[in-house]
CSV table of C-alpha atoms in Angstrom, one decimal:
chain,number,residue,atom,x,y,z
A,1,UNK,CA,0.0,0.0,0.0
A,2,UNK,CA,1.5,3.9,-0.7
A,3,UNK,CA,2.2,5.9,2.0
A,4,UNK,CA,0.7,9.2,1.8
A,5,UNK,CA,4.3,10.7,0.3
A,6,UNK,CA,4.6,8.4,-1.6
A,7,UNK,CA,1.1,8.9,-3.2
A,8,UNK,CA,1.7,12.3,-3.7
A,9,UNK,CA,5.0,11.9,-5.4
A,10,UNK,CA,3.6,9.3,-7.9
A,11,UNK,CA,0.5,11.8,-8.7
A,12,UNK,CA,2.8,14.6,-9.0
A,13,UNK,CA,5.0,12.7,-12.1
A,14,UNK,CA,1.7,10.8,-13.5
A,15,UNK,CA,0.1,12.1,-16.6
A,16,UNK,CA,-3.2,13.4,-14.3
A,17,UNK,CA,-2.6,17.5,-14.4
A,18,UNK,CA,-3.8,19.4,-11.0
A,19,UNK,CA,-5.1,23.5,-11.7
A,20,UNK,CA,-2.7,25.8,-10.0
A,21,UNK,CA,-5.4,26.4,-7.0
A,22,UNK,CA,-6.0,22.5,-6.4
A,23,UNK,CA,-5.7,21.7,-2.9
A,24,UNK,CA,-2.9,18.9,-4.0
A,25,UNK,CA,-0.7,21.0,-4.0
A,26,UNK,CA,-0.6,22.4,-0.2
A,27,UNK,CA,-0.7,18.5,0.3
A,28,UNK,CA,2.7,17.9,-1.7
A,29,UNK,CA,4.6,21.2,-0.3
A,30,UNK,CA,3.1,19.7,3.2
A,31,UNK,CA,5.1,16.3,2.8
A,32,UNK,CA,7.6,15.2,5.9
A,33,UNK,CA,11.3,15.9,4.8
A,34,UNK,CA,12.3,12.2,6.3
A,35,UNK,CA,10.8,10.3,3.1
A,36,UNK,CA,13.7,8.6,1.0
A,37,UNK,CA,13.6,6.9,-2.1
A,38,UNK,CA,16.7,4.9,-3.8
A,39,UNK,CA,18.3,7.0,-6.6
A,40,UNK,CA,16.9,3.8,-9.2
A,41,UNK,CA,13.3,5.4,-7.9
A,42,UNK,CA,14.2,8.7,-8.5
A,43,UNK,CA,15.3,8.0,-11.9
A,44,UNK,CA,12.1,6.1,-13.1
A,45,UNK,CA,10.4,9.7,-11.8
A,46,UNK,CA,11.8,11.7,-13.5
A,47,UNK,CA,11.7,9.8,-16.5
A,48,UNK,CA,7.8,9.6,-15.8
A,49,UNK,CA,7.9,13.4,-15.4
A,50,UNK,CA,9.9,14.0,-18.1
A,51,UNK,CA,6.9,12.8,-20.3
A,52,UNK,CA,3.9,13.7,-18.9
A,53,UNK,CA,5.1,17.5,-17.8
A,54,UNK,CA,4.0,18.9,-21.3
A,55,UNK,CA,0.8,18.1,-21.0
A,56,UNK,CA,0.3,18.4,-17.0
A,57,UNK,CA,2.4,21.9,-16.8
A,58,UNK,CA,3.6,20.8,-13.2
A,59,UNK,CA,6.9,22.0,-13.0
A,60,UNK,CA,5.5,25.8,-14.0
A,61,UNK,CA,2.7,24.9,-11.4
A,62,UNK,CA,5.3,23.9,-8.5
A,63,UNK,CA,7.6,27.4,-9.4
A,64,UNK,CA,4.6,29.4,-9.3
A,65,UNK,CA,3.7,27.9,-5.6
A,66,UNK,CA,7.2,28.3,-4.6
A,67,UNK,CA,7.2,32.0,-6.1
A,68,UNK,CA,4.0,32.2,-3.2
A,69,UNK,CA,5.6,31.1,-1.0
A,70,UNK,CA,8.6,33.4,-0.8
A,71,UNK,CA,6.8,36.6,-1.1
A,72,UNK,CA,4.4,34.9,2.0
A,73,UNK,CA,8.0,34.3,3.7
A,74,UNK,CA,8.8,38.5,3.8
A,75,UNK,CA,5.6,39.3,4.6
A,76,UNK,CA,4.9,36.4,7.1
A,77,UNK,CA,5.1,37.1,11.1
A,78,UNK,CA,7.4,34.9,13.3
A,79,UNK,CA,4.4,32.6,14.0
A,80,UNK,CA,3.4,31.9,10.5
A,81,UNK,CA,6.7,31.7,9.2
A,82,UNK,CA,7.5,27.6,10.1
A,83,UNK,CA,5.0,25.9,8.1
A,84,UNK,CA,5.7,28.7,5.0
A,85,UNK,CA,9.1,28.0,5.1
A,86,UNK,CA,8.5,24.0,5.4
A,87,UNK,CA,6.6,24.6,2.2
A,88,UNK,CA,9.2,26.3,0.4
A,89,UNK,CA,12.3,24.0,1.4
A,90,UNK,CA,10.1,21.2,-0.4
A,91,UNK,CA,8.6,23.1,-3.3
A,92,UNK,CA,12.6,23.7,-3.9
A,93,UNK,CA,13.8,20.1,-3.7
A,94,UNK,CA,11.6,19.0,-5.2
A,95,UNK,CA,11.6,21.1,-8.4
A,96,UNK,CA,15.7,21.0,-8.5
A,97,UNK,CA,15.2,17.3,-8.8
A,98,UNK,CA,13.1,17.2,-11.9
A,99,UNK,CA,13.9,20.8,-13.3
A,100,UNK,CA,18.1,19.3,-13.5
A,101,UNK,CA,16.7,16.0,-15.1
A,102,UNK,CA,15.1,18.1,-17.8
A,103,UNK,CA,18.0,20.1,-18.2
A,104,UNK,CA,20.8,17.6,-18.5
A,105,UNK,CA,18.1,15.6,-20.9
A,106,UNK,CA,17.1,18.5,-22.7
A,107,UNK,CA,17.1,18.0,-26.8
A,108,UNK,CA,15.9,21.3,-28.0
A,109,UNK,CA,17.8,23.8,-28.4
A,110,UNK,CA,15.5,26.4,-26.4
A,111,UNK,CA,14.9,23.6,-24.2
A,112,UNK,CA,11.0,23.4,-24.5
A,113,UNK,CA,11.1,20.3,-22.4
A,114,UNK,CA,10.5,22.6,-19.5
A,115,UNK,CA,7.1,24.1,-20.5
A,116,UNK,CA,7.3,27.0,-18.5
A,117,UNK,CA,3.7,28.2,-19.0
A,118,UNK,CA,-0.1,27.1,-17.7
A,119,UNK,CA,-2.2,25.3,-19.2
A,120,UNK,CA,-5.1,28.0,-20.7
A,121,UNK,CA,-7.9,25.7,-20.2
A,122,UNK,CA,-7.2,25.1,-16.6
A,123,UNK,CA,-8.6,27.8,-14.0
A,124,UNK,CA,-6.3,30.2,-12.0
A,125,UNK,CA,-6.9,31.9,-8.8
A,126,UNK,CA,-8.4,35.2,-8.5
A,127,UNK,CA,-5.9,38.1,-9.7
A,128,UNK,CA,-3.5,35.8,-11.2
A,129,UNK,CA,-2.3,36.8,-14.5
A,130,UNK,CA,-2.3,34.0,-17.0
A,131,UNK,CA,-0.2,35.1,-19.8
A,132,UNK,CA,2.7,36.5,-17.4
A,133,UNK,CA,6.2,35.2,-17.8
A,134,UNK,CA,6.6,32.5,-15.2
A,135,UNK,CA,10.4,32.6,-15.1
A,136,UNK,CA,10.4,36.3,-14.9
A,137,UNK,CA,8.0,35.8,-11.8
A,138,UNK,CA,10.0,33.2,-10.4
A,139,UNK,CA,13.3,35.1,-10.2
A,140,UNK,CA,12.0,38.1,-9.3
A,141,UNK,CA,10.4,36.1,-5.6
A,142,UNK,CA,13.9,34.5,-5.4
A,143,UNK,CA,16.0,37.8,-5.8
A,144,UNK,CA,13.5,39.9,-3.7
A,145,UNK,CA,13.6,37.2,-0.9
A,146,UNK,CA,17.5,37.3,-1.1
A,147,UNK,CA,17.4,41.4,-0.6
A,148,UNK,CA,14.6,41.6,2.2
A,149,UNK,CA,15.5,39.2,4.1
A,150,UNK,CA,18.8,36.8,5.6
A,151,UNK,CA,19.5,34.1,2.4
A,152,UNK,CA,18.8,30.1,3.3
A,153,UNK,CA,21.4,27.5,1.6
A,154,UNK,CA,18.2,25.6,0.0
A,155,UNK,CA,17.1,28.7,-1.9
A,156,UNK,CA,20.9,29.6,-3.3
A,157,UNK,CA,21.5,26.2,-4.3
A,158,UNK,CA,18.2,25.9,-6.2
A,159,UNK,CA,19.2,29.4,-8.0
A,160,UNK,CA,22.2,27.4,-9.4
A,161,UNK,CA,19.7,24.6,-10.3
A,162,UNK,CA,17.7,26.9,-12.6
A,163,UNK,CA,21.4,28.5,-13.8
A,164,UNK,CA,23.1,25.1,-14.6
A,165,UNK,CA,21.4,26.1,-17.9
A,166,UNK,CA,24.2,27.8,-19.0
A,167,UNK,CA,26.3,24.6,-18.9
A,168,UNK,CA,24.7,23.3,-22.3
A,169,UNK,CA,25.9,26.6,-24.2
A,170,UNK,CA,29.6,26.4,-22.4
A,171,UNK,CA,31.4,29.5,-21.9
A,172,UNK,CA,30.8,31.7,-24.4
A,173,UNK,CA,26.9,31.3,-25.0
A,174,UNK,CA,25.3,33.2,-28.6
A,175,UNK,CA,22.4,34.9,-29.2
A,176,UNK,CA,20.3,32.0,-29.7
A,177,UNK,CA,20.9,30.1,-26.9
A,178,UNK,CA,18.8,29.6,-24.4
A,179,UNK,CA,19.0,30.7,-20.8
A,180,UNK,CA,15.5,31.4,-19.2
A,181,UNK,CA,16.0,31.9,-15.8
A,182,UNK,CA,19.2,34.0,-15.9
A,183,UNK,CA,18.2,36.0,-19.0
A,184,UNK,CA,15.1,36.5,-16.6
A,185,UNK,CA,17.2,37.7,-13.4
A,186,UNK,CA,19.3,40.5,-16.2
A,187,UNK,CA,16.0,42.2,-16.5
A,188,UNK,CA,14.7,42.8,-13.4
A,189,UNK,CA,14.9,46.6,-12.2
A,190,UNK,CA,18.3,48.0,-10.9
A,191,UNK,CA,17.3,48.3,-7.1
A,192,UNK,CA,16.0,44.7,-7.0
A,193,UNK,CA,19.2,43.5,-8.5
A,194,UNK,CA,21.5,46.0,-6.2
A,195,UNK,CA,19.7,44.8,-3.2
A,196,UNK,CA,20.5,41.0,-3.8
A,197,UNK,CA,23.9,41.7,-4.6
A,198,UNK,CA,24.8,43.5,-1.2
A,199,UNK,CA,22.9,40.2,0.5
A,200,UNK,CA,25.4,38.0,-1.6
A,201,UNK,CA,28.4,40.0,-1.3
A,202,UNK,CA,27.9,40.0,2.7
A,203,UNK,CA,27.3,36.2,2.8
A,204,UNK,CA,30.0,35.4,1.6
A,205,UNK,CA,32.6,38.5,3.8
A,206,UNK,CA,30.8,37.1,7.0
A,207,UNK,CA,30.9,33.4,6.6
A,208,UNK,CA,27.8,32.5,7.9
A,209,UNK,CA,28.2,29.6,10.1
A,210,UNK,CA,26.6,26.1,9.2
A,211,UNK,CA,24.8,26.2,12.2
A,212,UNK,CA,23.4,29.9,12.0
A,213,UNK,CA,20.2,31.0,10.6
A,214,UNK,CA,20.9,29.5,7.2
A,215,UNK,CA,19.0,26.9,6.7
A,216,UNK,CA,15.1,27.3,6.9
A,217,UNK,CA,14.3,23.9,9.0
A,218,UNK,CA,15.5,20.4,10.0
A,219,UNK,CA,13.5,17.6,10.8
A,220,UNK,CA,15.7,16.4,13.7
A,221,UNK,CA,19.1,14.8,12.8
A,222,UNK,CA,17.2,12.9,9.8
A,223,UNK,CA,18.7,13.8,6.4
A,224,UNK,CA,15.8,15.0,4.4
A,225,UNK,CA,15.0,12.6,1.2
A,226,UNK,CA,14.7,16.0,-1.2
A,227,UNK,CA,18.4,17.8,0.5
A,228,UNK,CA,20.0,14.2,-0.1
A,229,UNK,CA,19.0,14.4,-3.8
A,230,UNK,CA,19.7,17.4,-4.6
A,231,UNK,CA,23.5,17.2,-3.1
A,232,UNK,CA,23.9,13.7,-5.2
A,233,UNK,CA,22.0,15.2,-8.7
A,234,UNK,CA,22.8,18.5,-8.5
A,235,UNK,CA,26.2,19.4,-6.7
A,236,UNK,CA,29.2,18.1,-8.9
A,237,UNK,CA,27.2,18.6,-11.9
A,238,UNK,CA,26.9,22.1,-11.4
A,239,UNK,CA,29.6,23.4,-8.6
A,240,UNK,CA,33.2,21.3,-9.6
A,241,UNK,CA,34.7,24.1,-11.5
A,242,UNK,CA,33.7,26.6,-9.3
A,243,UNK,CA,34.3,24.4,-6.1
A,244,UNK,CA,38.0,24.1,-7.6
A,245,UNK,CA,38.5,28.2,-7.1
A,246,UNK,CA,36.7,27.9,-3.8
A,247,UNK,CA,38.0,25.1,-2.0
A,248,UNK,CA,41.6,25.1,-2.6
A,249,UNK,CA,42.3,26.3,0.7
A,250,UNK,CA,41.1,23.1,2.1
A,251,UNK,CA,38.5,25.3,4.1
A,252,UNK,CA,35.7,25.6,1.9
A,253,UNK,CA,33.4,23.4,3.2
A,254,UNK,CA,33.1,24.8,6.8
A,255,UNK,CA,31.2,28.1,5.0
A,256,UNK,CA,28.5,26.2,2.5
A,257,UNK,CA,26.4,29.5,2.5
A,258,UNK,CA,28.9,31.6,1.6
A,259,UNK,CA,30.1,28.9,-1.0
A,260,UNK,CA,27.0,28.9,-2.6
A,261,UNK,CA,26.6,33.2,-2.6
A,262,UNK,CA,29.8,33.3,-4.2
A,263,UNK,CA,29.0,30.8,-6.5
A,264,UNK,CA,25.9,32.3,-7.6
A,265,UNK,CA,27.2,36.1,-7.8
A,266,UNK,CA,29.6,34.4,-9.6
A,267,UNK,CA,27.6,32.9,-12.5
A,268,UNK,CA,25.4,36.2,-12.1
A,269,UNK,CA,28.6,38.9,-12.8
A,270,UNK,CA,29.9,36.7,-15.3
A,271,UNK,CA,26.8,36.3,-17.8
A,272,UNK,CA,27.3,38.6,-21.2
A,273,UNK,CA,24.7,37.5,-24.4
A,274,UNK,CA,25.6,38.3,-27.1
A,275,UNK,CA,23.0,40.0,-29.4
A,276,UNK,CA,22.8,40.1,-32.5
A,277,UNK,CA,21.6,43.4,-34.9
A,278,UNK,CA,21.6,44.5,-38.5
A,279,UNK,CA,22.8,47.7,-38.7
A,280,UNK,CA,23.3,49.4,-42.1
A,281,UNK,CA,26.7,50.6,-42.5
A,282,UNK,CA,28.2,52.9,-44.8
A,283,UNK,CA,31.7,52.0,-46.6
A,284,UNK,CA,34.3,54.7,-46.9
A,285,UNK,CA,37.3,52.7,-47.6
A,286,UNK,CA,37.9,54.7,-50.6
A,287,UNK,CA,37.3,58.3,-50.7
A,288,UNK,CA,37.2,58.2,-54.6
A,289,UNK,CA,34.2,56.2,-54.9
A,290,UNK,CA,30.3,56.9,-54.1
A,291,UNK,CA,29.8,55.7,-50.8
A,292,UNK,CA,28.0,52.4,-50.6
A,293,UNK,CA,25.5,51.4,-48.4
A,294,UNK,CA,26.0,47.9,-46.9
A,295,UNK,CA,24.2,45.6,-44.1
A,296,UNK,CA,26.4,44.1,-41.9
A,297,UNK,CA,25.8,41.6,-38.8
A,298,UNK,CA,27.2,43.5,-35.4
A,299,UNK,CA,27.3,41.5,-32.5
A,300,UNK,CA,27.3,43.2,-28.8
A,301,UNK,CA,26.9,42.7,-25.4
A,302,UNK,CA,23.1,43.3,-23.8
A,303,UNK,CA,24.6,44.2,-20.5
A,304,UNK,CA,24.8,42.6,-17.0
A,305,UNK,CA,23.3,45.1,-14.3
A,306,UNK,CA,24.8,42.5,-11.6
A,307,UNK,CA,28.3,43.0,-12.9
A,308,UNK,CA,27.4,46.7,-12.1
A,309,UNK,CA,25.9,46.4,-9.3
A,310,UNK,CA,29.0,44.5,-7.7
A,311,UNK,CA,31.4,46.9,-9.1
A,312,UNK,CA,29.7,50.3,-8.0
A,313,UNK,CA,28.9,48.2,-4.6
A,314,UNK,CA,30.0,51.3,-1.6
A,315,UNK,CA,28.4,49.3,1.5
A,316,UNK,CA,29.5,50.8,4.5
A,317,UNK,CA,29.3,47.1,6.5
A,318,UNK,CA,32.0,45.8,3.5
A,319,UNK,CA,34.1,48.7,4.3
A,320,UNK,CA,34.5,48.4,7.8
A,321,UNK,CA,34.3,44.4,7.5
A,322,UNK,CA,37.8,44.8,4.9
A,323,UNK,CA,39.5,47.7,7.0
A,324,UNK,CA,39.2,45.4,10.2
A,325,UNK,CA,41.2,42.2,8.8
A,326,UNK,CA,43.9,44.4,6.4
């Protein structure tokens, strides 16, 4: 007989779709964090999710519910905030599990596997706009829970989840390629960004302890079935290079959270697209002859406002923070 998680599990991968307002999913952001399923398990789910998420939208449904959930999480008072954040530690593992699969499976070039839209015939709540960009509105919870509030290990390490993207375009990605979620975090506004960096940038000067306020619950000593995952799927696919500049002091693991901010202000700073335009130049190599109009291809940088942001960075608590140890 299935246990309640592992009902819920199985329904979430099956080819049934739930609306975004079905009480299923409160149920499945609700599950116990001591659950644990052999990685052969795992596999054969996302496999099954792999299939059935184009026609069930449930990875677009779970980002929208953990979007919810954050921007509960700033507004929440201390009372409410346990269960929210329970919610959102699940809503994360669980979508780095299956969002990675897709990735690293991935055979379109714009990766359309994801399906990062609703279903139009299904009904939304009240106020919820159905044509908005979901990755836009998933970024923009993740960013504006990073500069309100302190940062959580879960939440950074699902931000490199969602970035591991840029791994399929390798180091110099074109103008066609495909990057949702960062292209997504580049246009947010200037103070949203600015914000986020300054929570980063501090993370990772203070070395927030493991044992601080930087993880949003435990379940006892019990390692939770979605954190195990996502540290055996997820970690050395995404993190070895970086790790390698990191940890060569031997050290690096005694500071996970200010691993991860660095790793993700890293692949933040670092992201230039290339765009393409047609502009219409004019030839003057010789002055002797008419001038000729010709169209040429000119390929230039759209901008990074987090490179920016980190290099106009004046915070008075870095300041002081760097005077103190020179």
């Amino acid at each position: 007989m299935f246990s309640v998680a592992e009902y819920l599990i199985t329904t979430f991968v099956w080819e049934k779709s739930f609306p975004l307002a079905f009480d299923f999913w409160n149920k499945l952001l609700e599950l116990p964090s001591s659950t644990r399923w052999p990685s052969e398990r795992v596999h054969q789910a996302c496999e099954l999710f792999a299939q059935n998420n184009g026609y069930t939208r449930h990875l677009a449904n779970l980002l929208i519910h953990l979007s919810w959930c954050l921007q509960e999480l700033i507004q929440a008072s201390d009372d409410d905030q346990a269960s929210i954040y329970k919610k959102a530690v699940n809503a994360m593992y669980i979508a780095s599990v299956f969002l990675k699969h897709l990735i690293e499976n991935g055979k379109s070039d714009n990766l359309e596997e994801l399906h990062l839209s609703l279903d139009e015939s299904k009904p939304v709540p009240h106020g919820f706009v159905m044509d908005q960009n979901i990755q836009n509105f998933v970024m923009h919870s993740l960013l504006s829970f990073i500069g309100s509030t302190e940062v959580r290990y879960e939440l950074l390490n699902f931000m490199i989840v969602t970035m591991s993207i840029q791994l399929l375009s390798g180091p110099s990605p074109g103008p066609r390629d495909a990057n949702p979620f960062i292209d997504a975090a580049m246009s947010l506004e200037k103070s949203l960004v600015f914000l986020a960096v300054r929570r980063l940038l501090l993370n990772y000067i203070f070395r927030t302890p493991p044992n601080a306020k930087g993880y949003l619950y435990s379940d006892g000593d019990s390692q939770a079935f979605w954190k195990e995952l996502v540290l055996q799927l997820v970690a050395t696919f995404v993190l070895l290079p970086l790790n390698y500049l990191v940890n060569n002091s031997g050290d690096g693991s005694k500071h996970p959270l200010a691993e991860c901010s660095l790793h993700v202000l890293l692949i933040l700073t670092n992201y230039h697209k290339p765009v393409m335009s047609d502009e219409s130049l004019t030839d003057k190599s010789d002055d002797s002859a008419t001038s000729e109009s010709v169209s040429k291809e000119h390929v230039f940088s759209s901008g990074n406002t987090f490179s920016k942001a980190l290099a106009n960075a004046r915070d008075v608590e870095c300041e002081i923070f760097y005077l103190f140890y020179l």
